[in-house]
Amino acid sequence: MTRLGATSSLTVTATGPLTTIQDVTGRPGRARLGVGVSGAADRAALRRANRLVGNDESAAGLEATFGGLAFRVTTTTSVAVTGAPAPVWVGERPGDVDRAVVVPAGAQLRLGQPPSGLRSYVAVRGGIAVREVLGSRATDTVAGIGPPPVAVGHELPVGPTPPWPVPAVDVAPEVADAAVLRVVLGPRDDWFGAAAVAEFLGSGWTVTEDADRVGIRLDGAELTRAAGREDAELPSEGVIRGSVQVPPSGRPTVFLADHPVTGGYPVIAVVLDADTDRAGQLRPGATLRFRRAGPPSSRRARSGR
Amino acid sequence: MTRTVRPCGDTGLLVEVDSLADVLALHAALAAAPPDGVLDLVPAARTVLLRVRSPADLAAVADDVRTRETARATEREAQGEVTEIGVTYDGEDLDDVAAHTGLSREEVVAAHTGQLWTVAFAGFTPGFGYLAGEHARLAVPRRPSSRTRVPAGAVGLAGEFSGVYPRSSPGGWQLIGRTDHVLWDLDHDPPAVLVPGARIRFRAR
């Protein structure tokens, strides 16, 4: 890959099931062209990883799905791992998650499998400095825009060291395997009967194996359409991250970072933007519930903004 | 025009209107002067989705959308340029399209080049625009089965829409021709030529 003013680089020696380069902003403003936002599935975790190594929050980092990532650094640098708490090793020594770890020149940083959560984020001081595509370094796994998924042997350039120091501490939330996601009903809750809406909000859901950066398919109750809507077709319409789309099977899908820009099945509810980060940490088998969000004025405290 | 504003989480609104013409009008008005805080504007067949920066922007954006004045199609057409796309009309489905529409091959080409097309919305793959014409003489169903690979530059018809495949992909549209006009280039921003609201005229070559 091209080096753009890079001062050092890292060489990938293992990737786990899937590692991609992501940033928190992705590519907003281009959905009308069919280009989705993309970016980190758990933006809060990547922001925190960046803060821990003194990067701007917008710097690109690595999103490792179910651990297994390893790389060597060419120069001594600080690295932070956040999100799913994968065991961290620097060479043969265990390291910590949620704090800056020094990796000496030539040493290898390695992630094991996280006991909870799904996606770990690795920020390197200076950020991953691959070439931007449409203003972002994020990999959109569906549109094929941005850098390719990280592969063994890739040499990833690291950007210039930021002028401010590595901070002492940062607060990390717990990653849980059971979650409550707050939703706003609609835009198409009227396509479902009152009983189906009550079931959507009242019952527990399990994340199936069909879970990736596009979305997570859930198993649980079957959400039936309202009388008269059983066979109706919805003209495709725009969807956003967090949209809970219900195909004819009645089993909902929660859209994540690489969701399609439009969808042809009714969206019963949309997860609050802040809660979509936690949705990005739900692994197959994890359970969740949806809870109707209170009025806007009551939401701030929990969204952490 | 009737507008129904539906909630879409805490950072979006879905505006539903009665027709594709109303979508084009509302999208044009909003794109010309986007409400404060709007990050994405996504037109579709009967809706325009607005995605905002922060939940705090939603109320003002909803008010703006409910009361936004739109220009008539004739006024919009007076402004802005028309992109011309040269097409070689030798598509594999040209005879099927002629049979469906009751036109000759030459009349299909004349109907395709003889009307002004407007990109209504994008869909199914980045940079693929659904082009709405001025009449429905070329309305045809999709092919009974999709092709596994349609080459970049293929010009097709489906429903009342025309489209050009920006990149090679699977596809079920009836193919009438091909162009070498570059419609998708990631080194440009926007990377697509067929952006909603853009007006296109096809020229036979």
Coordinates of C-alpha atoms in Angstrom, one line a residue:
Chain A
M1 CA 0.0 0.0 0.0
T2 CA 1.0 3.6 -0.6
R3 CA 2.9 5.4 2.1
L4 CA 1.7 8.9 2.6
G5 CA 4.1 10.7 4.8
A6 CA 4.2 7.6 7.0
T7 CA 6.8 7.6 9.7
S8 CA 6.5 3.9 10.5
S9 CA 4.4 0.9 9.6
L10 CA 3.0 -2.3 10.9
T11 CA 3.2 -5.7 9.2
V12 CA 0.2 -8.0 9.6
T13 CA 1.1 -11.6 10.7
A14 CA -2.5 -12.9 11.5
T15 CA -6.0 -11.5 10.9
G16 CA -8.5 -13.8 12.7
P17 CA -11.8 -14.3 11.0
L18 CA -12.0 -10.7 9.6
T19 CA -10.0 -7.6 10.3
T20 CA -10.8 -4.3 8.5
I21 CA -9.5 -0.8 8.7
Q22 CA -12.2 1.6 10.0
D23 CA -12.7 5.1 11.2
V24 CA -15.7 6.6 13.1
T25 CA -17.1 8.9 10.4
G26 CA -17.1 6.8 7.3
R27 CA -18.6 8.4 4.2
P28 CA -21.6 10.4 5.1
G29 CA -23.4 12.5 2.4
R30 CA -23.2 9.9 -0.4
A31 CA -26.2 7.7 0.3
R32 CA -28.0 9.2 -2.6
L33 CA -25.4 7.7 -4.9
G34 CA -25.8 4.3 -3.2
V35 CA -22.6 4.7 -1.1
G36 CA -23.4 3.9 2.5
V37 CA -21.7 5.5 5.6
S38 CA -19.7 2.4 6.7
G39 CA -17.1 3.0 9.4
A40 CA -16.6 1.2 12.8
A41 CA -19.4 -1.1 13.9
D42 CA -18.7 0.2 17.5
R43 CA -17.7 3.8 17.0
A44 CA -17.5 4.5 20.7
A45 CA -14.9 1.8 21.2
L46 CA -12.7 3.1 18.3
R47 CA -13.0 6.7 19.6
R48 CA -11.8 5.5 23.0
A49 CA -9.0 3.5 21.5
N50 CA -7.8 6.6 19.7
R51 CA -8.1 8.8 22.8
L52 CA -6.0 6.3 24.7
V53 CA -3.0 6.6 22.4
G54 CA -3.5 10.4 22.0
N55 CA -4.9 10.3 18.5
D56 CA -7.6 12.4 17.1
E57 CA -10.8 10.5 17.5
S58 CA -11.2 10.4 13.7
A59 CA -8.0 8.4 13.1
A60 CA -8.4 5.1 11.4
G61 CA -7.8 1.9 13.4
L62 CA -8.2 -1.8 13.1
E63 CA -11.5 -3.6 13.7
A64 CA -10.8 -7.3 14.6
T65 CA -13.8 -9.6 14.5
F66 CA -13.5 -12.2 17.2
G67 CA -9.8 -11.5 17.8
G68 CA -7.0 -13.3 16.2
L69 CA -5.2 -10.2 14.8
A70 CA -1.4 -10.0 15.1
F71 CA 1.1 -7.5 13.7
R72 CA 4.7 -6.3 14.2
V73 CA 5.7 -2.7 14.4
T74 CA 8.7 -1.1 12.7
T75 CA 9.3 1.5 15.4
T76 CA 8.4 1.6 19.1
T77 CA 4.8 2.9 19.4
S78 CA 1.8 3.0 21.7
V79 CA -1.2 0.8 20.9
A80 CA -4.6 0.5 22.6
V81 CA -7.2 -2.3 22.4
T82 CA -10.8 -1.6 23.2
G83 CA -14.3 -3.0 22.5
A84 CA -14.5 -6.8 22.9
P85 CA -11.9 -7.5 25.6
A86 CA -9.6 -9.9 23.7
P87 CA -6.5 -11.1 25.6
V88 CA -3.5 -9.0 24.5
W89 CA 0.1 -10.1 24.2
V90 CA 3.1 -8.0 23.4
G91 CA 5.7 -10.6 22.4
E92 CA 5.3 -13.2 25.1
R93 CA 4.1 -10.7 27.8
P94 CA 0.4 -10.2 28.5
G95 CA -0.9 -6.7 28.0
D96 CA -4.1 -4.9 29.0
V97 CA -7.2 -3.8 27.2
D98 CA -8.5 -0.3 27.6
R99 CA -5.2 1.3 28.2
A100 CA -2.2 2.3 26.1
V101 CA 0.4 -0.5 25.7
V102 CA 4.0 0.2 24.5
V103 CA 5.0 -2.2 21.6
P104 CA 8.8 -2.1 21.1
A105 CA 10.3 -1.9 17.6
G106 CA 10.2 -5.3 16.0
A107 CA 7.9 -6.8 18.6
Q108 CA 4.5 -8.4 17.8
L109 CA 1.1 -7.4 19.2
R110 CA -1.3 -10.3 19.3
L111 CA -5.0 -10.6 20.2
G112 CA -6.6 -13.8 21.5
Q113 CA -10.3 -14.6 21.3
P114 CA -12.5 -12.2 23.4
P115 CA -14.6 -13.9 26.1
S116 CA -17.4 -11.5 25.4
G117 CA -18.4 -9.0 22.7
L118 CA -17.4 -9.5 19.1
R119 CA -15.3 -6.7 17.7
S120 CA -12.0 -5.4 19.2
Y121 CA -10.5 -2.1 18.1
V122 CA -6.8 -1.5 17.9
A123 CA -5.6 2.1 17.7
V124 CA -1.9 2.8 16.9
R125 CA -0.5 6.1 17.8
G126 CA -0.5 8.1 14.6
G127 CA -3.4 6.2 13.1
I128 CA -3.5 3.8 10.2
A129 CA -2.5 6.0 7.2
V130 CA -3.7 4.1 4.1
R131 CA -5.1 6.2 1.3
E132 CA -8.5 7.8 1.8
V133 CA -11.3 6.9 -0.6
L134 CA -14.1 9.4 -0.7
G135 CA -12.8 11.1 2.4
S136 CA -12.5 8.0 4.6
R137 CA -10.2 5.0 5.3
A138 CA -13.1 2.7 6.2
T139 CA -13.6 -0.6 4.4
D140 CA -17.1 -0.9 3.1
T141 CA -17.4 -4.7 2.9
V142 CA -20.5 -4.6 0.7
A143 CA -19.8 -1.8 -1.7
G144 CA -16.1 -2.8 -2.0
I145 CA -15.0 0.8 -1.3
G146 CA -12.0 1.7 0.8
P147 CA -9.0 -0.5 1.6
P148 CA -9.3 -4.3 1.1
P149 CA -9.8 -6.4 4.2
V150 CA -6.6 -6.8 6.1
A151 CA -4.5 -9.8 5.0
V152 CA -1.4 -11.5 6.3
G153 CA 1.7 -9.8 4.8
H154 CA 0.0 -6.4 4.5
E155 CA 2.2 -3.5 5.4
L156 CA 0.0 -0.8 6.8
P157 CA 1.5 2.8 7.0
V158 CA 1.2 4.6 10.4
G159 CA 0.6 8.4 10.3
P160 CA 2.8 11.0 12.0
T161 CA 2.9 11.0 15.8
P162 CA 0.3 13.5 17.1
P163 CA 1.8 16.5 19.0
W164 CA 0.0 15.7 22.3
P165 CA 1.0 13.0 24.8
V166 CA -0.6 9.6 25.5
P167 CA -3.2 10.4 28.3
A168 CA -3.1 8.6 31.6
V169 CA -6.6 7.0 31.8
D170 CA -10.0 6.7 30.1
V171 CA -13.2 5.2 31.2
A172 CA -14.4 2.0 29.5
P173 CA -17.9 0.6 29.7
E174 CA -18.5 -3.1 30.1
V175 CA -19.1 -5.2 27.0
A176 CA -22.1 -7.4 27.8
D177 CA -23.5 -10.4 25.9
A178 CA -27.1 -9.5 26.9
A179 CA -28.3 -6.1 25.7
V180 CA -31.2 -3.8 25.7
L181 CA -31.4 -1.7 22.6
R182 CA -33.6 1.4 22.7
V183 CA -35.8 1.9 19.6
V184 CA -38.2 4.4 18.1
L185 CA -41.1 2.6 16.4
G186 CA -41.5 3.1 12.7
P187 CA -41.3 4.2 10.0
R188 CA -43.4 1.1 9.0
D189 CA -44.7 -0.2 12.3
D190 CA -48.2 0.2 10.8
W191 CA -47.4 -2.8 8.5
F192 CA -47.5 -5.0 11.5
G193 CA -50.4 -5.9 13.8
A194 CA -50.6 -4.5 17.4
A195 CA -49.8 -8.0 18.6
A196 CA -46.7 -8.2 16.5
V197 CA -45.4 -4.8 17.8
A198 CA -46.1 -5.9 21.3
E199 CA -44.2 -9.1 20.7
F200 CA -41.3 -7.2 19.1
L201 CA -41.0 -5.1 22.2
G202 CA -41.9 -7.7 24.8
S203 CA -40.0 -10.8 23.8
G204 CA -36.3 -11.8 23.9
W205 CA -34.3 -12.2 20.7
T206 CA -31.2 -14.3 19.9
V207 CA -28.5 -13.3 17.5
T208 CA -28.1 -16.0 14.8
E209 CA -24.9 -17.0 12.9
D210 CA -26.0 -14.6 10.2
A211 CA -24.3 -11.6 11.8
D212 CA -21.8 -9.4 9.9
R213 CA -21.0 -5.8 9.3
V214 CA -24.2 -5.5 7.2
G215 CA -26.5 -6.6 10.0
I216 CA -27.5 -9.2 12.5
R217 CA -30.4 -11.5 11.8
L218 CA -32.4 -12.4 14.9
D219 CA -34.3 -15.5 16.0
G220 CA -37.3 -15.4 18.2
A221 CA -41.0 -14.6 17.7
E222 CA -42.4 -14.4 14.1
L223 CA -43.6 -10.9 13.5
T224 CA -46.7 -11.1 11.4
R225 CA -48.0 -8.4 9.1
A226 CA -51.2 -6.4 9.8
A227 CA -54.4 -7.7 8.1
G228 CA -54.5 -6.6 4.5
R229 CA -50.7 -6.1 4.4
E230 CA -49.8 -9.8 4.2
D231 CA -48.7 -9.8 0.6
A232 CA -48.2 -6.1 0.0
E233 CA -44.9 -5.0 -1.5
L234 CA -43.1 -2.0 -0.2
P235 CA -41.3 0.1 -2.8
S236 CA -37.6 0.3 -1.8
E237 CA -36.9 3.2 0.5
G238 CA -33.9 4.6 2.3
V239 CA -32.8 2.9 5.6
I240 CA -30.3 4.0 8.2
R241 CA -28.0 2.2 10.6
G242 CA -30.1 0.6 13.4
S243 CA -33.1 0.0 11.1
V244 CA -34.9 -3.2 12.1
Q245 CA -36.1 -4.6 8.9
V246 CA -38.6 -7.5 8.8
P247 CA -38.6 -9.7 5.7
P248 CA -41.6 -12.1 4.9
S249 CA -40.1 -14.7 7.2
G250 CA -41.1 -12.5 10.1
R251 CA -37.5 -12.7 11.7
P252 CA -36.0 -9.2 12.0
T253 CA -32.6 -8.0 10.9
V254 CA -30.8 -5.1 12.6
F255 CA -28.8 -3.1 10.2
L256 CA -25.2 -2.2 11.1
A257 CA -22.4 -0.1 9.5
D258 CA -22.4 -1.6 6.0
H259 CA -26.2 -1.8 5.6
P260 CA -27.6 -1.3 2.1
V261 CA -28.6 2.2 1.4
T262 CA -32.2 1.2 0.6
G263 CA -34.3 -1.7 1.6
G264 CA -37.5 -3.3 0.2
Y265 CA -39.0 -4.7 3.5
P266 CA -40.8 -2.7 6.1
V267 CA -38.8 -1.3 9.0
I268 CA -40.7 -1.9 12.2
A269 CA -38.4 0.3 14.4
V270 CA -35.0 1.9 14.4
V271 CA -32.4 1.5 17.2
L272 CA -31.2 4.8 18.7
D273 CA -27.9 5.8 17.0
A274 CA -25.9 5.6 20.2
D275 CA -27.1 2.1 20.9
T276 CA -26.1 0.7 17.5
D277 CA -22.5 0.6 18.8
R278 CA -23.6 -2.0 21.3
A279 CA -25.5 -3.8 18.6
G280 CA -22.1 -4.1 16.8
Q281 CA -20.8 -6.1 19.8
L282 CA -23.5 -8.8 19.8
R283 CA -22.1 -12.2 18.8
P284 CA -24.1 -15.2 17.5
G285 CA -25.9 -16.6 20.5
A286 CA -26.1 -13.3 22.4
T287 CA -29.6 -12.3 23.5
L288 CA -31.2 -8.9 23.4
R289 CA -34.4 -7.1 23.9
F290 CA -35.8 -3.9 22.4
R291 CA -37.2 -1.2 24.6
R292 CA -39.2 1.8 23.4
A293 CA -37.1 4.9 23.9
G294 CA -38.5 7.7 26.0
P295 CA -39.1 11.2 24.6
P296 CA -35.9 12.9 23.2
S297 CA -35.3 15.0 26.4
S298 CA -34.9 11.9 28.5
R299 CA -32.4 10.1 26.3
R300 CA -29.2 12.1 26.7
A301 CA -27.9 10.6 29.9
R302 CA -27.7 7.1 28.6
S303 CA -26.4 7.9 25.2
G304 CA -23.3 9.4 26.8
R305 CA -23.2 12.5 24.6
Chain B
M1 CA -48.7 17.2 -2.6
T2 CA -49.4 15.1 0.5
R3 CA -46.4 14.6 2.7
T4 CA -46.3 12.1 5.5
V5 CA -43.3 12.5 7.8
R6 CA -42.5 9.2 9.5
P7 CA -40.0 8.7 12.3
C8 CA -36.7 6.9 11.5
G9 CA -34.9 6.4 14.8
D10 CA -33.4 9.5 16.6
T11 CA -31.3 10.6 13.6
G12 CA -33.7 10.2 10.6
L13 CA -37.0 11.1 9.0
L14 CA -38.8 9.3 6.2
V15 CA -41.0 11.6 4.1
E16 CA -43.6 9.8 2.1
V17 CA -45.2 11.4 -1.0
D18 CA -47.8 10.3 -3.6
S19 CA -45.7 9.9 -6.7
L20 CA -42.2 9.7 -8.2
A21 CA -42.7 13.2 -9.6
D22 CA -43.3 14.5 -6.0
V23 CA -40.1 12.7 -4.9
L24 CA -38.1 14.4 -7.7
A25 CA -39.6 17.8 -6.8
L26 CA -39.1 17.4 -3.0
H27 CA -35.5 16.1 -3.4
A28 CA -34.6 18.9 -5.8
A29 CA -35.9 21.5 -3.3
L30 CA -34.1 19.9 -0.4
A31 CA -30.8 19.3 -2.3
A32 CA -30.7 22.9 -3.4
A33 CA -30.9 24.1 0.2
P34 CA -30.5 21.3 2.7
P35 CA -31.9 21.9 6.1
D36 CA -29.3 22.5 8.8
G37 CA -27.9 19.3 10.2
V38 CA -28.8 17.1 7.3
L39 CA -26.0 14.6 6.5
D40 CA -27.7 12.4 3.9
L41 CA -30.7 12.8 1.6
V42 CA -31.9 9.6 0.0
P43 CA -34.6 9.7 -2.6
A44 CA -36.4 6.5 -3.5
A45 CA -39.6 5.6 -5.4
R46 CA -42.1 7.2 -3.0
T47 CA -40.0 8.5 -0.2
V48 CA -37.1 10.9 0.7
L49 CA -35.0 9.8 3.7
L50 CA -33.2 12.5 5.7
R51 CA -30.4 11.6 8.0
V52 CA -29.3 14.2 10.5
R53 CA -26.2 14.8 12.5
S54 CA -27.8 14.8 15.9
P55 CA -31.2 14.0 17.5
A56 CA -31.4 17.7 18.4
D57 CA -31.7 18.6 14.7
L58 CA -34.8 16.5 14.1
A59 CA -37.6 18.8 15.1
A60 CA -36.5 21.7 13.0
V61 CA -35.8 19.5 10.0
A62 CA -39.3 18.0 10.3
D63 CA -40.8 21.5 10.3
D64 CA -38.8 22.5 7.3
V65 CA -39.8 19.4 5.3
R66 CA -43.5 19.8 6.0
T67 CA -43.6 23.3 4.7
R68 CA -40.9 23.2 2.0
E69 CA -42.0 24.8 -1.3
T70 CA -41.1 22.9 -4.5
A71 CA -40.6 24.1 -8.0
R72 CA -42.6 22.7 -10.9
A73 CA -40.8 20.2 -13.2
T74 CA -40.8 22.8 -16.0
E75 CA -39.0 25.4 -13.8
R76 CA -36.4 22.8 -12.7
E77 CA -35.7 21.8 -16.3
A78 CA -34.9 25.4 -17.2
Q79 CA -31.9 25.1 -14.9
G80 CA -28.9 23.0 -14.9
E81 CA -27.1 21.2 -17.7
V82 CA -27.9 18.0 -19.5
T83 CA -25.3 15.2 -19.7
E84 CA -25.1 13.5 -23.0
I85 CA -24.3 9.8 -23.1
G86 CA -23.3 8.1 -26.4
V87 CA -24.8 4.6 -26.7
T88 CA -24.2 1.8 -29.2
Y89 CA -27.7 0.3 -29.5
D90 CA -26.8 -3.4 -30.0
G91 CA -28.1 -4.9 -26.7
E92 CA -29.0 -8.5 -26.4
D93 CA -32.6 -7.8 -25.4
L94 CA -33.4 -5.2 -28.1
D95 CA -35.7 -7.5 -30.0
D96 CA -37.5 -8.5 -26.8
V97 CA -38.0 -4.9 -25.9
A98 CA -39.3 -4.2 -29.4
A99 CA -41.8 -7.1 -29.0
H100 CA -42.9 -6.0 -25.6
T101 CA -43.5 -2.4 -26.6
G102 CA -44.9 -3.1 -30.1
L103 CA -42.1 -0.9 -31.6
S104 CA -39.5 -1.7 -34.1
R105 CA -35.8 -1.7 -33.0
E106 CA -35.3 1.7 -34.7
E107 CA -38.4 3.1 -32.8
V108 CA -37.1 1.7 -29.5
V109 CA -33.8 3.6 -30.1
A110 CA -35.7 6.7 -31.2
A111 CA -37.9 6.6 -28.0
H112 CA -34.8 6.1 -25.8
T113 CA -32.8 9.0 -27.4
G114 CA -35.9 11.2 -27.9
Q115 CA -36.7 11.9 -24.3
L116 CA -35.0 13.7 -21.4
W117 CA -34.2 11.3 -18.5
T118 CA -33.8 12.4 -14.9
V119 CA -32.0 10.4 -12.3
A120 CA -34.7 9.7 -9.7
F121 CA -32.8 7.7 -7.2
A122 CA -29.9 5.2 -6.8
G123 CA -30.2 1.6 -6.0
F124 CA -28.9 -1.9 -5.8
T125 CA -25.2 -1.1 -6.4
P126 CA -23.2 2.1 -5.8
G127 CA -23.6 4.6 -8.7
F128 CA -26.6 2.8 -10.3
G129 CA -29.2 5.4 -11.1
Y130 CA -32.9 4.8 -11.8
L131 CA -33.6 7.2 -14.7
A132 CA -37.2 8.4 -15.1
G133 CA -38.2 9.5 -18.6
E134 CA -41.0 11.7 -20.0
H135 CA -43.3 9.0 -21.1
A136 CA -43.9 5.2 -20.5
R137 CA -43.6 4.0 -24.1
L138 CA -40.5 1.9 -23.2
A139 CA -42.0 0.4 -20.1
V140 CA -41.0 -3.3 -20.0
P141 CA -40.8 -6.0 -17.3
R142 CA -37.5 -7.2 -15.9
R143 CA -36.1 -10.2 -17.6
P144 CA -37.6 -13.5 -16.3
S145 CA -34.2 -14.5 -14.9
S146 CA -31.2 -12.3 -14.0
R147 CA -27.9 -12.5 -15.8
T148 CA -25.1 -13.4 -13.5
R149 CA -22.8 -10.8 -15.0
V150 CA -23.8 -7.6 -16.8
P151 CA -20.8 -5.7 -18.1
A152 CA -20.0 -2.1 -17.0
G153 CA -21.6 0.4 -19.4
A154 CA -24.6 -1.8 -20.3
V155 CA -27.7 0.3 -20.9
G156 CA -31.0 -1.3 -19.8
L157 CA -34.7 -0.9 -19.2
A158 CA -36.9 -2.2 -16.4
G159 CA -40.4 -1.0 -15.4
E160 CA -40.6 2.6 -16.5
F161 CA -36.9 3.2 -15.7
S162 CA -33.8 3.2 -17.8
G163 CA -30.3 2.6 -16.2
V164 CA -26.7 2.1 -17.0
Y165 CA -24.6 -0.4 -15.1
P166 CA -21.7 1.6 -13.6
R167 CA -19.7 -1.5 -12.7
S168 CA -20.0 -5.1 -13.8
S169 CA -22.6 -6.9 -11.7
P170 CA -25.4 -9.4 -11.8
G171 CA -28.6 -7.8 -13.2
G172 CA -32.1 -8.5 -14.5
W173 CA -32.7 -5.4 -16.7
Q174 CA -33.5 -5.7 -20.4
L175 CA -30.2 -4.6 -22.2
I176 CA -30.6 -2.4 -25.2
G177 CA -27.1 -1.0 -25.7
R178 CA -23.8 -0.1 -24.2
T179 CA -21.7 3.0 -23.5
D180 CA -18.1 3.7 -22.7
H181 CA -19.0 6.9 -20.8
V182 CA -17.3 6.5 -17.4
L183 CA -20.1 6.6 -14.8
W184 CA -18.2 5.5 -11.7
D185 CA -14.8 6.8 -10.7
L186 CA -13.6 6.6 -7.1
D187 CA -11.0 9.3 -7.7
H188 CA -13.8 11.8 -8.2
D189 CA -16.2 13.0 -5.5
P190 CA -19.0 12.5 -6.2
P191 CA -17.8 9.3 -7.8
A192 CA -21.1 8.8 -9.8
V193 CA -22.3 10.7 -12.9
L194 CA -25.9 9.5 -12.4
V195 CA -26.6 11.5 -9.2
P196 CA -30.3 12.1 -8.3
G197 CA -31.6 15.1 -10.1
A198 CA -29.0 14.9 -12.9
R199 CA -30.6 15.1 -16.4
I200 CA -29.4 12.8 -19.2
R201 CA -29.9 12.6 -22.9
F202 CA -28.8 9.4 -24.8
R203 CA -27.4 9.7 -28.2
A204 CA -27.1 6.9 -30.7
R205 CA -23.6 6.3 -32.2

